[in-house]
Amino acid sequence: DFTKPRDAIAWWMARMLRTASPLRERVVLFWHGLLTSGLSKVGPERAALMVAQNAFFRANALGPYDVLLKGIVRDPAMMLWLDIHTSKKGSPNENYARELMELFTLGPGNYTEQDIRESARAHTGYSLRPRRGYFFDPAQHDGGSKTFLGQTGNFDADGIVDIVLAQDAAPAFFAERVFEEFAYRRPEPSVIEPIARVARESGFEMRAVLRAVLTSEAFYAPEAYRAIVRSPVEFVIGSLRLAGLTIDGRVLVAACRSMGQTLFDPPNVAGWPGGRTWLGTSTWFARVNAAGALMNGFGAGRERFAGAPTETFVDPSARTSDEAVDAAALTLVDGVLDEASRATLRAFLDEGGPFASLGESARQERLRGLVTLLLASPGYQLA
């Protein structure tokens, strides 16, 4: 029921969980964090608009950026989020015009306040009808001459996008945003330069830019290893996909909310800040609790989830505590554990007697605890 925010969010999370194209779905999440809109202003009763925007992102996820930008200005959720529909001839609203350059394409310092005003004039007349969505009202469009980023003409919203993406700052801005999303933050200009060149030469095609990021030497450099804190959605969906499980998406909405992320409802126009902000005191414990619930189960009656099978994470042939720790660590943290952590996990498995001598029931209980500890470990929070 897309009139209910929880159902709309659950629909997307279920799609992430079941998709055969996880990279495309991950790119959709990137667009949602960059070309941000949210229910806090769009209105919870209009959750269907966020679903429609989500479908637009998916259809164009790996295509040219100008298609996304020219479409998003006509997207009802974005129009409500940044007040595009209120912009009239003689009284232009500057919200979208500002964010188009500051957050979407150029970054601060690459435009003037006058450029914002002239761009806002170009975005007049883009209106909404109740239940019918976007329409262009020529009577409310400022058709006069405008001077924007050094060019003069009778520009509309599409013309503004063409001029913005022709700026020298645009390819580097776009390349850096994609690189930071998938590799690490604050890369050197020398890392961004070849990716920005691909952005320019490909016409800002996301497929080409993403390929340039994922095949760059920097993506495989030590700086990129475990450089990104997994968002709550990545933590939850990644863990479930790793376990090969599908769970009612409505359960996942509450789990992610407790960790600090509600899809379709980012905190502001800049999206989620990410990084270490994901690991606050309460949100960290929510991750630990989620790890425990995944392995130990939750709910009751028909809705009872018994927990993930341990053999998903630990080779059943592992008999000793050393073998079990090595197997689980290889699955969950690339086998990268310092010796102190390994010793702690071995001691946990051998507490009260050697792990190898335990009966099957006790063995499974210890293995569920081992996997829970690794899911809650610092290494597993990083990508």
mmCIF file of C-alpha atoms in Angstrom:
data_model
loop_
_atom_site.group_PDB
_atom_site.id
_atom_site.type_symbol
_atom_site.label_atom_id
_atom_site.label_comp_id
_atom_site.label_asym_id
_atom_site.label_seq_id
_atom_site.Cartn_x
_atom_site.Cartn_y
_atom_site.Cartn_z
ATOM 1 C CA ASP A 1 0.000 0.000 0.000
ATOM 2 C CA PHE A 2 1.992 2.970 -1.306
ATOM 3 C CA THR A 3 -0.120 5.434 0.675
ATOM 4 C CA LYS A 4 1.758 4.081 3.714
ATOM 5 C CA PRO A 5 5.415 5.133 4.024
ATOM 6 C CA ARG A 6 6.445 1.911 5.744
ATOM 7 C CA ASP A 7 5.041 -0.190 2.917
ATOM 8 C CA ALA A 8 6.747 1.955 0.283
ATOM 9 C CA ILE A 9 10.121 1.653 2.034
ATOM 10 C CA ALA A 10 9.593 -2.075 2.609
ATOM 11 C CA TRP A 11 8.911 -2.516 -1.110
ATOM 12 C CA TRP A 12 12.297 -1.010 -1.997
ATOM 13 C CA MET A 13 14.140 -2.988 0.682
ATOM 14 C CA ALA A 14 12.514 -6.206 -0.517
ATOM 15 C CA ARG A 15 13.629 -5.350 -4.023
ATOM 16 C CA MET A 16 17.218 -4.783 -2.833
ATOM 17 C CA LEU A 17 17.104 -8.111 -1.062
ATOM 18 C CA ARG A 18 15.821 -10.092 -4.041
ATOM 19 C CA THR A 19 17.329 -8.320 -7.049
ATOM 20 C CA ALA A 20 19.472 -10.166 -9.557
ATOM 21 C CA SER A 21 21.191 -6.823 -10.317
ATOM 22 C CA PRO A 22 22.563 -5.638 -6.964
ATOM 23 C CA LEU A 23 24.979 -3.109 -8.476
ATOM 24 C CA ARG A 24 22.163 -1.321 -10.280
ATOM 25 C CA GLU A 25 20.174 -1.238 -7.048
ATOM 26 C CA ARG A 26 23.213 0.139 -5.225
ATOM 27 C CA VAL A 27 23.463 2.916 -7.830
ATOM 28 C CA VAL A 28 19.770 3.709 -7.280
ATOM 29 C CA LEU A 29 20.627 4.187 -3.600
ATOM 30 C CA PHE A 30 23.439 6.532 -4.655
ATOM 31 C CA TRP A 31 21.053 8.648 -6.734
ATOM 32 C CA HIS A 32 18.582 8.764 -3.848
ATOM 33 C CA GLY A 33 21.355 10.180 -1.648
ATOM 34 C CA LEU A 34 22.501 12.721 -4.246
ATOM 35 C CA LEU A 35 19.295 13.883 -5.980
ATOM 36 C CA THR A 36 17.568 13.812 -2.634
ATOM 37 C CA SER A 37 13.886 14.114 -1.832
ATOM 38 C CA GLY A 38 12.127 13.096 1.365
ATOM 39 C CA LEU A 39 8.756 12.323 2.877
ATOM 40 C CA SER A 40 9.233 14.915 5.611
ATOM 41 C CA LYS A 41 8.341 17.580 3.048
ATOM 42 C CA VAL A 42 6.811 15.629 0.166
ATOM 43 C CA GLY A 43 4.314 14.299 2.711
ATOM 44 C CA PRO A 44 3.905 10.797 4.131
ATOM 45 C CA GLU A 45 0.549 10.481 2.357
ATOM 46 C CA ARG A 46 2.424 10.903 -0.940
ATOM 47 C CA ALA A 47 4.807 7.965 -0.506
ATOM 48 C CA ALA A 48 3.749 6.779 -3.973
ATOM 49 C CA LEU A 49 5.591 9.796 -5.408
ATOM 50 C CA MET A 50 8.816 8.578 -3.815
ATOM 51 C CA VAL A 51 8.231 5.131 -5.320
ATOM 52 C CA ALA A 52 7.754 6.733 -8.744
ATOM 53 C CA GLN A 53 10.970 8.719 -8.330
ATOM 54 C CA ASN A 54 12.731 5.521 -7.289
ATOM 55 C CA ALA A 55 11.538 3.826 -10.490
ATOM 56 C CA PHE A 56 12.850 6.782 -12.514
ATOM 57 C CA PHE A 57 16.264 6.417 -10.884
ATOM 58 C CA ARG A 58 16.278 2.675 -11.613
ATOM 59 C CA ALA A 59 15.340 3.124 -15.264
ATOM 60 C CA ASN A 60 18.155 5.632 -15.762
ATOM 61 C CA ALA A 61 20.619 4.432 -13.114
ATOM 62 C CA LEU A 62 23.564 3.773 -15.438
ATOM 63 C CA GLY A 63 22.760 6.252 -18.182
ATOM 64 C CA PRO A 64 23.766 9.865 -18.912
ATOM 65 C CA TYR A 65 23.536 12.317 -16.029
ATOM 66 C CA ASP A 66 21.788 14.977 -18.101
ATOM 67 C CA VAL A 67 18.814 12.625 -18.571
ATOM 68 C CA LEU A 68 18.484 12.306 -14.800
ATOM 69 C CA LEU A 69 18.815 16.044 -14.241
ATOM 70 C CA LYS A 70 16.332 16.943 -16.962
ATOM 71 C CA GLY A 71 13.898 14.385 -15.611
ATOM 72 C CA ILE A 72 14.238 15.145 -11.923
ATOM 73 C CA VAL A 73 13.162 18.770 -12.377
ATOM 74 C CA ARG A 74 9.836 17.387 -13.626
ATOM 75 C CA ASP A 75 9.581 14.742 -10.906
ATOM 76 C CA PRO A 76 6.663 15.524 -8.561
ATOM 77 C CA ALA A 77 8.542 14.453 -5.411
ATOM 78 C CA MET A 78 11.499 16.689 -6.247
ATOM 79 C CA MET A 79 9.175 19.516 -7.243
ATOM 80 C CA LEU A 80 7.532 19.406 -3.825
ATOM 81 C CA TRP A 81 10.843 18.877 -2.000
ATOM 82 C CA LEU A 82 12.545 21.956 -3.502
ATOM 83 C CA ASP A 83 9.460 24.073 -4.252
ATOM 84 C CA ILE A 84 9.896 23.984 -8.028
ATOM 85 C CA HIS A 85 6.110 24.009 -8.478
ATOM 86 C CA THR A 86 5.833 27.377 -6.695
ATOM 87 C CA SER A 87 8.232 29.161 -9.070
ATOM 88 C CA LYS A 88 6.270 31.633 -11.192
ATOM 89 C CA LYS A 89 7.112 34.351 -13.676
ATOM 90 C CA GLY A 90 7.998 37.480 -11.717
ATOM 91 C CA SER A 91 8.391 35.458 -8.515
ATOM 92 C CA PRO A 92 10.942 32.686 -9.093
ATOM 93 C CA ASN A 93 11.838 30.304 -6.269
ATOM 94 C CA GLU A 94 15.608 29.831 -5.960
ATOM 95 C CA ASN A 95 15.739 26.578 -3.959
ATOM 96 C CA TYR A 96 16.174 24.146 -6.826
ATOM 97 C CA ALA A 97 18.369 26.512 -8.836
ATOM 98 C CA ARG A 98 20.783 26.709 -5.911
ATOM 99 C CA GLU A 99 20.903 22.986 -5.140
ATOM 100 C CA LEU A 100 21.290 22.096 -8.811
ATOM 101 C CA MET A 101 24.706 23.760 -8.777
ATOM 102 C CA GLU A 102 25.782 23.422 -5.140
ATOM 103 C CA LEU A 103 24.823 19.782 -4.489
ATOM 104 C CA PHE A 104 24.172 18.167 -7.862
ATOM 105 C CA THR A 105 26.730 19.411 -10.390
ATOM 106 C CA LEU A 106 29.376 22.029 -9.566
ATOM 107 C CA GLY A 107 29.933 22.526 -5.848
ATOM 108 C CA PRO A 108 30.316 25.833 -3.971
ATOM 109 C CA GLY A 109 32.482 28.541 -5.482
ATOM 110 C CA ASN A 110 31.749 27.744 -9.112
ATOM 111 C CA TYR A 111 28.757 30.051 -9.577
ATOM 112 C CA THR A 112 27.437 33.374 -8.300
ATOM 113 C CA GLU A 113 24.237 34.498 -6.616
ATOM 114 C CA GLN A 114 23.310 36.138 -9.908
ATOM 115 C CA ASP A 115 23.647 32.771 -11.650
ATOM 116 C CA ILE A 116 21.200 31.328 -9.118
ATOM 117 C CA ARG A 117 18.694 34.109 -9.782
ATOM 118 C CA GLU A 118 18.933 33.706 -13.555
ATOM 119 C CA SER A 119 18.618 29.923 -13.297
ATOM 120 C CA ALA A 120 15.552 30.317 -11.086
ATOM 121 C CA ARG A 121 13.923 32.409 -13.822
ATOM 122 C CA ALA A 122 14.540 29.552 -16.277
ATOM 123 C CA HIS A 123 12.762 27.135 -13.921
ATOM 124 C CA THR A 124 9.495 29.085 -13.752
ATOM 125 C CA GLY A 125 6.306 27.553 -15.088
ATOM 126 C CA TYR A 126 7.133 23.992 -14.036
ATOM 127 C CA SER A 127 3.942 23.155 -12.200
ATOM 128 C CA LEU A 128 1.910 20.344 -10.622
ATOM 129 C CA ARG A 129 -1.737 19.363 -10.977
ATOM 130 C CA PRO A 130 -3.380 17.370 -8.185
ATOM 131 C CA ARG A 131 -3.447 13.664 -9.082
ATOM 132 C CA ARG A 132 -2.098 14.400 -12.578
ATOM 133 C CA GLY A 133 1.469 15.385 -11.801
ATOM 134 C CA TYR A 134 3.833 17.613 -13.746
ATOM 135 C CA PHE A 135 2.786 20.036 -16.428
ATOM 136 C CA PHE A 136 4.431 23.047 -18.061
ATOM 137 C CA ASP A 137 2.526 26.320 -17.764
ATOM 138 C CA PRO A 138 3.856 28.689 -20.458
ATOM 139 C CA ALA A 139 1.914 31.595 -18.957
ATOM 140 C CA GLN A 140 4.008 31.294 -15.777
ATOM 141 C CA HIS A 141 7.361 30.776 -17.538
ATOM 142 C CA ASP A 142 9.811 33.663 -17.777
ATOM 143 C CA GLY A 143 10.662 33.696 -21.469
ATOM 144 C CA GLY A 144 12.960 36.685 -21.252
ATOM 145 C CA SER A 145 16.688 36.741 -21.969
ATOM 146 C CA LYS A 146 18.887 35.390 -19.161
ATOM 147 C CA THR A 147 22.634 35.519 -18.556
ATOM 148 C CA PHE A 148 23.779 32.360 -16.832
ATOM 149 C CA LEU A 149 27.352 31.220 -16.248
ATOM 150 C CA GLY A 150 28.572 33.587 -18.961
ATOM 151 C CA GLN A 151 25.995 32.651 -21.603
ATOM 152 C CA THR A 152 22.961 34.688 -22.658
ATOM 153 C CA GLY A 153 19.719 33.393 -24.107
ATOM 154 C CA ASN A 154 16.107 32.424 -23.487
ATOM 155 C CA PHE A 155 16.977 29.347 -21.423
ATOM 156 C CA ASP A 156 14.579 26.835 -19.933
ATOM 157 C CA ALA A 157 15.384 24.116 -17.367
ATOM 158 C CA ASP A 158 16.932 21.792 -19.971
ATOM 159 C CA GLY A 159 19.121 24.558 -21.337
ATOM 160 C CA ILE A 160 20.383 25.289 -17.815
ATOM 161 C CA VAL A 161 21.447 21.642 -17.417
ATOM 162 C CA ASP A 162 23.355 21.737 -20.712
ATOM 163 C CA ILE A 163 25.243 24.865 -19.642
ATOM 164 C CA VAL A 164 26.004 23.525 -16.157
ATOM 165 C CA LEU A 165 27.435 20.245 -17.435
ATOM 166 C CA ALA A 166 29.592 22.135 -19.931
ATOM 167 C CA GLN A 167 31.431 23.881 -17.070
ATOM 168 C CA ASP A 168 35.016 22.851 -16.311
ATOM 169 C CA ALA A 169 34.095 22.008 -12.715
ATOM 170 C CA ALA A 170 31.306 19.569 -13.614
ATOM 171 C CA PRO A 171 33.292 16.435 -14.637
ATOM 172 C CA ALA A 172 35.555 16.532 -11.572
ATOM 173 C CA PHE A 173 32.595 17.118 -9.256
ATOM 174 C CA PHE A 174 30.692 14.189 -10.717
ATOM 175 C CA ALA A 175 33.728 11.892 -10.753
ATOM 176 C CA GLU A 176 34.543 12.720 -7.135
ATOM 177 C CA ARG A 177 31.019 12.062 -5.916
ATOM 178 C CA VAL A 178 30.960 8.638 -7.558
ATOM 179 C CA PHE A 179 34.476 7.777 -6.374
ATOM 180 C CA GLU A 180 33.739 8.768 -2.776
ATOM 181 C CA GLU A 181 30.585 6.674 -2.791
ATOM 182 C CA PHE A 182 32.358 3.494 -3.849
ATOM 183 C CA ALA A 183 36.012 3.881 -2.794
ATOM 184 C CA TYR A 184 37.115 6.426 -0.183
ATOM 185 C CA ARG A 185 36.662 10.061 0.734
ATOM 186 C CA ARG A 186 38.863 13.033 -0.128
ATOM 187 C CA PRO A 187 40.818 11.460 -3.001
ATOM 188 C CA GLU A 188 43.782 13.331 -4.460
ATOM 189 C CA PRO A 189 43.154 15.388 -7.627
ATOM 190 C CA SER A 190 45.469 13.022 -9.508
ATOM 191 C CA VAL A 191 43.068 10.170 -8.707
ATOM 192 C CA ILE A 192 40.015 12.077 -9.924
ATOM 193 C CA GLU A 193 41.530 13.555 -13.089
ATOM 194 C CA PRO A 194 41.338 10.433 -15.333
ATOM 195 C CA ILE A 195 37.854 9.582 -14.049
ATOM 196 C CA ALA A 196 36.703 13.139 -14.741
ATOM 197 C CA ARG A 197 38.073 12.805 -18.264
ATOM 198 C CA VAL A 198 35.916 9.723 -18.752
ATOM 199 C CA ALA A 199 32.923 11.673 -17.440
ATOM 200 C CA ARG A 200 33.461 14.425 -19.995
ATOM 201 C CA GLU A 201 34.196 12.110 -22.936
ATOM 202 C CA SER A 202 31.258 9.787 -22.206
ATOM 203 C CA GLY A 203 28.730 12.574 -21.792
ATOM 204 C CA PHE A 204 28.522 11.919 -18.043
ATOM 205 C CA GLU A 205 27.341 8.345 -18.549
ATOM 206 C CA MET A 206 27.194 6.679 -15.140
ATOM 207 C CA ARG A 207 28.079 3.256 -16.554
ATOM 208 C CA ALA A 208 31.356 4.572 -17.994
ATOM 209 C CA VAL A 209 32.242 6.630 -14.915
ATOM 210 C CA LEU A 210 31.500 3.783 -12.528
ATOM 211 C CA ARG A 211 33.592 1.424 -14.634
ATOM 212 C CA ALA A 212 36.450 3.946 -14.494
ATOM 213 C CA VAL A 213 36.178 4.060 -10.693
ATOM 214 C CA LEU A 214 35.979 0.298 -10.206
ATOM 215 C CA THR A 215 38.921 -0.386 -12.522
ATOM 216 C CA SER A 216 41.153 2.436 -11.283
ATOM 217 C CA GLU A 217 44.362 1.657 -9.397
ATOM 218 C CA ALA A 218 43.082 3.807 -6.537
ATOM 219 C CA PHE A 219 40.075 1.525 -6.042
ATOM 220 C CA TYR A 220 42.472 -1.329 -5.225
ATOM 221 C CA ALA A 221 44.898 0.780 -3.187
ATOM 222 C CA PRO A 222 45.303 0.289 0.578
ATOM 223 C CA GLU A 223 43.476 3.586 1.166
ATOM 224 C CA ALA A 224 40.305 2.068 -0.292
ATOM 225 C CA TYR A 225 40.257 -1.058 1.867
ATOM 226 C CA ARG A 226 37.683 -0.789 4.650
ATOM 227 C CA ALA A 227 37.510 2.949 4.024
ATOM 228 C CA ILE A 228 33.713 3.252 3.980
ATOM 229 C CA VAL A 229 31.375 2.721 6.927
ATOM 230 C CA ARG A 230 28.441 0.647 5.758
ATOM 231 C CA SER A 231 25.157 2.498 5.928
ATOM 232 C CA PRO A 232 22.370 0.764 7.864
ATOM 233 C CA VAL A 233 20.761 -0.314 4.590
ATOM 234 C CA GLU A 234 24.037 -1.784 3.343
ATOM 235 C CA PHE A 235 24.587 -3.509 6.692
ATOM 236 C CA VAL A 236 21.110 -5.066 6.762
ATOM 237 C CA ILE A 237 20.697 -5.955 3.103
ATOM 238 C CA GLY A 238 24.303 -7.112 2.739
ATOM 239 C CA SER A 239 24.033 -9.423 5.750
ATOM 240 C CA LEU A 240 20.779 -10.959 4.572
ATOM 241 C CA ARG A 241 22.017 -11.467 1.016
ATOM 242 C CA LEU A 242 25.178 -13.045 2.385
ATOM 243 C CA ALA A 243 23.012 -15.401 4.432
ATOM 244 C CA GLY A 244 20.777 -16.129 1.442
ATOM 245 C CA LEU A 245 17.683 -15.054 3.375
ATOM 246 C CA THR A 246 14.551 -13.135 2.465
ATOM 247 C CA ILE A 247 12.618 -11.476 5.291
ATOM 248 C CA ASP A 248 9.489 -9.326 5.235
ATOM 249 C CA GLY A 249 10.681 -5.871 4.197
ATOM 250 C CA ARG A 250 8.527 -4.209 6.850
ATOM 251 C CA VAL A 251 10.747 -5.762 9.536
ATOM 252 C CA LEU A 252 13.794 -4.277 7.833
ATOM 253 C CA VAL A 253 12.324 -0.764 7.847
ATOM 254 C CA ALA A 254 12.235 -0.732 11.637
ATOM 255 C CA ALA A 255 15.731 -2.225 11.893
ATOM 256 C CA CYS A 256 17.256 0.428 9.651
ATOM 257 C CA ARG A 257 15.369 3.219 11.387
ATOM 258 C CA SER A 258 16.856 2.159 14.727
ATOM 259 C CA MET A 259 20.298 2.356 13.110
ATOM 260 C CA GLY A 260 19.676 5.894 11.877
ATOM 261 C CA GLN A 261 18.489 5.529 8.280
ATOM 262 C CA THR A 262 14.964 5.675 6.910
ATOM 263 C CA LEU A 263 14.807 5.384 3.143
ATOM 264 C CA PHE A 264 12.719 8.027 1.371
ATOM 265 C CA ASP A 265 13.265 10.304 4.384
ATOM 266 C CA PRO A 266 16.833 11.713 4.464
ATOM 267 C CA PRO A 267 17.595 14.382 7.064
ATOM 268 C CA ASN A 268 17.983 17.305 4.635
ATOM 269 C CA VAL A 269 18.725 18.332 1.044
ATOM 270 C CA ALA A 270 22.316 17.073 1.351
ATOM 271 C CA GLY A 271 21.152 13.534 2.117
ATOM 272 C CA TRP A 272 22.801 11.399 4.770
ATOM 273 C CA PRO A 273 26.270 12.574 5.857
ATOM 274 C CA GLY A 274 27.457 8.974 6.183
ATOM 275 C CA GLY A 275 30.886 7.987 7.445
ATOM 276 C CA ARG A 276 31.348 7.896 11.184
ATOM 277 C CA THR A 277 27.976 9.547 11.743
ATOM 278 C CA TRP A 278 26.422 6.098 11.241
ATOM 279 C CA LEU A 279 28.121 4.832 14.396
ATOM 280 C CA GLY A 280 26.551 6.799 17.240
ATOM 281 C CA THR A 281 26.070 5.221 20.649
ATOM 282 C CA SER A 282 22.455 4.140 20.162
ATOM 283 C CA THR A 283 22.749 3.292 16.466
ATOM 284 C CA TRP A 284 25.791 1.117 17.149
ATOM 285 C CA PHE A 285 23.899 -0.969 19.682
ATOM 286 C CA ALA A 286 21.056 -1.276 17.190
ATOM 287 C CA ARG A 287 23.516 -2.952 14.812
ATOM 288 C CA VAL A 288 24.636 -5.336 17.540
ATOM 289 C CA ASN A 289 21.023 -6.194 18.325
ATOM 290 C CA ALA A 290 20.281 -6.750 14.636
ATOM 291 C CA ALA A 291 23.248 -9.106 14.356
ATOM 292 C CA GLY A 292 21.925 -11.091 17.314
ATOM 293 C CA ALA A 293 18.417 -11.210 15.856
ATOM 294 C CA LEU A 294 19.736 -12.442 12.514
ATOM 295 C CA MET A 295 21.495 -15.383 14.130
ATOM 296 C CA ASN A 296 19.247 -16.130 17.101
ATOM 297 C CA GLY A 297 15.836 -15.352 15.669
ATOM 298 C CA PHE A 298 12.970 -13.062 16.633
ATOM 299 C CA GLY A 299 9.191 -12.862 16.635
ATOM 300 C CA ALA A 300 6.676 -15.447 17.771
ATOM 301 C CA GLY A 301 4.118 -17.876 16.410
ATOM 302 C CA ARG A 302 3.701 -17.957 12.653
ATOM 303 C CA GLU A 303 5.853 -14.858 12.333
ATOM 304 C CA ARG A 304 8.746 -16.428 14.215
ATOM 305 C CA PHE A 305 12.099 -16.197 12.394
ATOM 306 C CA ALA A 306 14.362 -18.953 13.682
ATOM 307 C CA GLY A 307 17.668 -17.335 12.731
ATOM 308 C CA ALA A 308 20.139 -17.799 9.888
ATOM 309 C CA PRO A 309 21.692 -21.243 9.478
ATOM 310 C CA THR A 310 25.288 -21.272 10.723
ATOM 311 C CA GLU A 311 26.522 -23.282 7.729
ATOM 312 C CA THR A 312 25.965 -20.164 5.601
ATOM 313 C CA PHE A 313 28.882 -18.545 7.405
ATOM 314 C CA VAL A 314 30.928 -21.453 8.759
ATOM 315 C CA ASP A 315 31.969 -24.552 6.806
ATOM 316 C CA PRO A 316 30.249 -27.484 8.576
ATOM 317 C CA SER A 317 33.504 -29.442 8.368
ATOM 318 C CA ALA A 318 35.152 -27.004 10.811
ATOM 319 C CA ARG A 319 35.507 -28.985 14.043
ATOM 320 C CA THR A 320 38.012 -27.110 16.195
ATOM 321 C CA SER A 321 37.734 -23.533 17.453
ATOM 322 C CA ASP A 322 40.664 -22.538 15.209
ATOM 323 C CA GLU A 323 38.943 -23.952 12.132
ATOM 324 C CA ALA A 324 35.599 -22.375 13.014
ATOM 325 C CA VAL A 325 37.082 -18.928 13.624
ATOM 326 C CA ASP A 326 39.109 -19.089 10.387
ATOM 327 C CA ALA A 327 36.062 -20.173 8.357
ATOM 328 C CA ALA A 328 33.717 -17.531 9.769
ATOM 329 C CA ALA A 329 36.325 -14.790 9.493
ATOM 330 C CA LEU A 330 36.966 -15.671 5.852
ATOM 331 C CA THR A 331 33.263 -15.356 5.055
ATOM 332 C CA LEU A 332 32.586 -12.167 7.001
ATOM 333 C CA VAL A 333 35.789 -10.101 7.213
ATOM 334 C CA ASP A 334 38.006 -11.427 4.408
ATOM 335 C CA GLY A 335 39.926 -13.463 6.980
ATOM 336 C CA VAL A 336 41.446 -10.231 8.311
ATOM 337 C CA LEU A 337 41.523 -10.425 12.104
ATOM 338 C CA ASP A 338 44.246 -9.368 14.497
ATOM 339 C CA GLU A 339 45.578 -12.091 16.767
ATOM 340 C CA ALA A 340 43.966 -10.629 19.881
ATOM 341 C CA SER A 341 40.534 -10.840 18.250
ATOM 342 C CA ARG A 342 41.188 -14.374 17.061
ATOM 343 C CA ALA A 343 42.242 -15.406 20.562
ATOM 344 C CA THR A 344 39.082 -13.862 22.045
ATOM 345 C CA LEU A 345 36.852 -15.701 19.580
ATOM 346 C CA ARG A 346 38.641 -19.006 20.134
ATOM 347 C CA ALA A 347 38.277 -18.583 23.891
ATOM 348 C CA PHE A 348 34.548 -17.921 23.420
ATOM 349 C CA LEU A 349 34.135 -21.165 21.446
ATOM 350 C CA ASP A 350 36.222 -23.215 23.911
ATOM 351 C CA GLU A 351 34.666 -21.803 27.086
ATOM 352 C CA GLY A 352 33.832 -24.640 29.496
ATOM 353 C CA GLY A 353 35.539 -27.241 27.347
ATOM 354 C CA PRO A 354 36.991 -27.708 23.848
ATOM 355 C CA PHE A 355 34.654 -26.712 21.028
ATOM 356 C CA ALA A 356 35.515 -29.971 19.256
ATOM 357 C CA SER A 357 33.974 -31.997 22.091
ATOM 358 C CA LEU A 358 30.594 -30.220 22.124
ATOM 359 C CA GLY A 359 27.365 -31.896 21.119
ATOM 360 C CA GLU A 360 25.576 -30.615 18.026
ATOM 361 C CA SER A 361 23.090 -28.405 19.895
ATOM 362 C CA ALA A 362 25.787 -26.707 21.976
ATOM 363 C CA ARG A 363 28.000 -26.450 18.906
ATOM 364 C CA GLN A 364 25.300 -24.611 16.965
ATOM 365 C CA GLU A 365 24.703 -22.247 19.858
ATOM 366 C CA ARG A 366 28.406 -21.349 20.002
ATOM 367 C CA LEU A 367 28.576 -20.885 16.233
ATOM 368 C CA ARG A 368 25.590 -18.530 16.317
ATOM 369 C CA GLY A 369 27.431 -16.515 18.955
ATOM 370 C CA LEU A 370 30.635 -16.520 16.886
ATOM 371 C CA VAL A 371 28.871 -15.192 13.799
ATOM 372 C CA THR A 372 27.011 -12.587 15.859
ATOM 373 C CA LEU A 373 30.301 -11.304 17.286
ATOM 374 C CA LEU A 374 31.836 -11.053 13.811
ATOM 375 C CA LEU A 375 28.766 -9.305 12.379
ATOM 376 C CA ALA A 376 29.130 -6.778 15.221
ATOM 377 C CA SER A 377 32.897 -6.465 14.823
ATOM 378 C CA PRO A 378 34.524 -3.224 13.647
ATOM 379 C CA GLY A 379 35.835 -4.890 10.510
ATOM 380 C CA TYR A 380 32.381 -5.945 9.345
ATOM 381 C CA GLN A 381 31.059 -2.380 9.595
ATOM 382 C CA LEU A 382 33.570 -1.287 6.961
ATOM 383 C CA ALA A 383 33.688 -1.829 3.224
#
